Amino acid sequence: MEWLKKNIGGIIFNIAETIVIFLVGLALKLEYKFIIMLMLTFLISRGMFGKALHFKTWYRCLIWSTLIMLSIFVILKVDLVISILFAIFGALIMTGRSDITCLYLWKNHGEPSKYQDIIDFIKYNEFDDRLIEFEKKLKESNTIEYLIYKYRFKDHKTFGEISDLLELDGPRVAEKLDKVAFAVRIYCKF
Amino acid sequence: MNLLNYLPEILLGQIPEAIYFALFMIYTKRLKEHRFKFIILMIIEYTLIMETLRFNIYAHLFVFIMTYLLLKVLYKEKSQIIDIFTFGIASIILMIISIVSYLVIWKTIGIYYIFILVSRILMFSFILVFKDKLYKIQDLYKKLWNRNDKIKKKMKSATFRALNVVTFNFMFFIINCCLVFILMNGGV
């Protein structure tokens, strides 16, 4: 009961939104079964991809959801298979799954990585006492940060790969990597 | 029908369009490596798809998918999902150029080769004029695509993505309308 009280506004809004979208489909003279099928395809795909993006205001949510579904309904006038594919694609775009994961790794105009000094240091001083000590301490104090350090500087993995391996968002990996980079520079004094 | 019948269409239509798309992506993404390879593969891919599925909406769908895969193979992580929308922008520009050329040249002068020539000149002029500014498209995507509440942005990530999805879907609908129009008129 408490849950219902808390979420009643959201439930009413979702029902109203579904009705509006359904009416848009009907206005385009589409068959009931196709309208329902496309709506379900979008909804289920979005749920399966996870980390759905939400609009901050209800009217934005209503306007954009209606427009997205309208554009998918319009594609249905072209081809059923394409409209299903576009519903899945649209759903993917509206989730965190389509985030640009390697955003912080991109180098512009062939500039070297901002961690190039660390990469070079590790490459040529693999058995340096300070470095070995740093790695040991990092491993003991913070496993995630140690893994980020290892993946990036020793295994030369990309941000995308690190993000996938550790199930962390790109910005979070970048933030932690900056912290580790700062620590290794200070500890190893270079 | 032998290959000679298709030759003008391939030489004047598909190859220049493939080069235009490749250059658009190269300048937008500031690609430095494998440029020549990318252009050649784009020509092969585009021509094969367009010739296999003539005047078919699936051809355009496959071109989008194949170009994305091509970028992924050649440039690995530098290729992102936003490239599909960048390619979509290139398609919209090409569509506008073709429609304007059609209305101005084909409808007035009525000579096919002049229409093709003018549209190709406009297409490559666009690339030449804007080649140093095209990277701003990618920068805009990089800035607005990911959700980050810490930075104040002109447009929210969800709104930006929804706008892209809607534009992309409507673009396909318009491409289909153009194809139907061409087929109804017995091909341009």
PDB file of N, CA and C in Angstrom, chain A residues 1-19:
ATOM      1  N   MET A   1       0.835  -1.217   0.000  1.00  0.00           N
ATOM      2  CA  MET A   1       0.000   0.000   0.000  1.00  0.00           C
ATOM      3  C   MET A   1       0.862   1.257   0.000  1.00  0.00           C
ATOM      4  N   GLU A   2       1.897   1.188   0.833  1.00  0.00           N
ATOM      5  CA  GLU A   2       2.830   2.321   0.932  1.00  0.00           C
ATOM      6  C   GLU A   2       3.524   2.557  -0.410  1.00  0.00           C
ATOM      7  N   TRP A   3       3.903   1.428  -1.036  1.00  0.00           N
ATOM      8  CA  TRP A   3       4.575   1.487  -2.338  1.00  0.00           C
ATOM      9  C   TRP A   3       3.660   2.137  -3.377  1.00  0.00           C
ATOM     10  N   LEU A   4       2.362   1.736  -3.333  1.00  0.00           N
ATOM     11  CA  LEU A   4       1.389   2.256  -4.290  1.00  0.00           C
ATOM     12  C   LEU A   4       1.217   3.767  -4.123  1.00  0.00           C
ATOM     13  N   LYS A   5       1.146   4.198  -2.864  1.00  0.00           N
ATOM     14  CA  LYS A   5       0.996   5.627  -2.565  1.00  0.00           C
ATOM     15  C   LYS A   5       2.161   6.422  -3.126  1.00  0.00           C
ATOM     16  N   LYS A   6       3.333   5.835  -2.964  1.00  0.00           N
ATOM     17  CA  LYS A   6       4.572   6.502  -3.380  1.00  0.00           C
ATOM     18  C   LYS A   6       4.672   6.613  -4.898  1.00  0.00           C
ATOM     19  N   ASN A   7       4.176   5.570  -5.576  1.00  0.00           N
ATOM     20  CA  ASN A   7       4.390   5.507  -7.033  1.00  0.00           C
ATOM     21  C   ASN A   7       3.146   5.792  -7.872  1.00  0.00           C
ATOM     22  N   ILE A   8       2.067   6.178  -7.245  1.00  0.00           N
ATOM     23  CA  ILE A   8       0.805   6.345  -7.978  1.00  0.00           C
ATOM     24  C   ILE A   8       0.924   7.367  -9.117  1.00  0.00           C
ATOM     25  N   GLY A   9       1.650   8.468  -8.845  1.00  0.00           N
ATOM     26  CA  GLY A   9       1.853   9.503  -9.867  1.00  0.00           C
ATOM     27  C   GLY A   9       2.549   8.943 -11.092  1.00  0.00           C
ATOM     28  N   GLY A  10       3.607   8.182 -10.855  1.00  0.00           N
ATOM     29  CA  GLY A  10       4.387   7.578 -11.946  1.00  0.00           C
ATOM     30  C   GLY A  10       3.554   6.580 -12.739  1.00  0.00           C
ATOM     31  N   ILE A  11       2.753   5.795 -12.024  1.00  0.00           N
ATOM     32  CA  ILE A  11       1.927   4.773 -12.698  1.00  0.00           C
ATOM     33  C   ILE A  11       0.903   5.452 -13.613  1.00  0.00           C
ATOM     34  N   ILE A  12       0.230   6.491 -13.057  1.00  0.00           N
ATOM     35  CA  ILE A  12      -0.773   7.211 -13.862  1.00  0.00           C
ATOM     36  C   ILE A  12      -0.115   7.829 -15.097  1.00  0.00           C
ATOM     37  N   PHE A  13       1.069   8.421 -14.891  1.00  0.00           N
ATOM     38  CA  PHE A  13       1.769   9.045 -16.021  1.00  0.00           C
ATOM     39  C   PHE A  13       2.111   8.015 -17.097  1.00  0.00           C
ATOM     40  N   ASN A  14       2.631   6.861 -16.666  1.00  0.00           N
ATOM     41  CA  ASN A  14       3.017   5.825 -17.632  1.00  0.00           C
ATOM     42  C   ASN A  14       1.813   5.303 -18.412  1.00  0.00           C
ATOM     43  N   ILE A  15       0.695   5.161 -17.726  1.00  0.00           N
ATOM     44  CA  ILE A  15      -0.522   4.693 -18.418  1.00  0.00           C
ATOM     45  C   ILE A  15      -0.953   5.739 -19.455  1.00  0.00           C
ATOM     46  N   ALA A  16      -0.958   7.024 -19.005  1.00  0.00           N
ATOM     47  CA  ALA A  16      -1.364   8.112 -19.903  1.00  0.00           C
ATOM     48  C   ALA A  16      -0.439   8.194 -21.119  1.00  0.00           C
ATOM     49  N   GLU A  17       0.850   8.040 -20.859  1.00  0.00           N
ATOM     50  CA  GLU A  17       1.848   8.095 -21.946  1.00  0.00           C
ATOM     51  C   GLU A  17       1.614   6.958 -22.939  1.00  0.00           C
ATOM     52  N   THR A  18       1.373   5.767 -22.415  1.00  0.00           N
ATOM     53  CA  THR A  18       1.119   4.605 -23.281  1.00  0.00           C
ATOM     54  C   THR A  18      -0.118   4.844 -24.152  1.00  0.00           C
ATOM     55  N   ILE A  19      -1.144   5.415 -23.540  1.00  0.00           N
ATOM     56  CA  ILE A  19      -2.377   5.683 -24.303  1.00  0.00           C
ATOM     57  C   ILE A  19      -2.090   6.699 -25.417  1.00  0.00           C
TER      58      ILE A  19
END
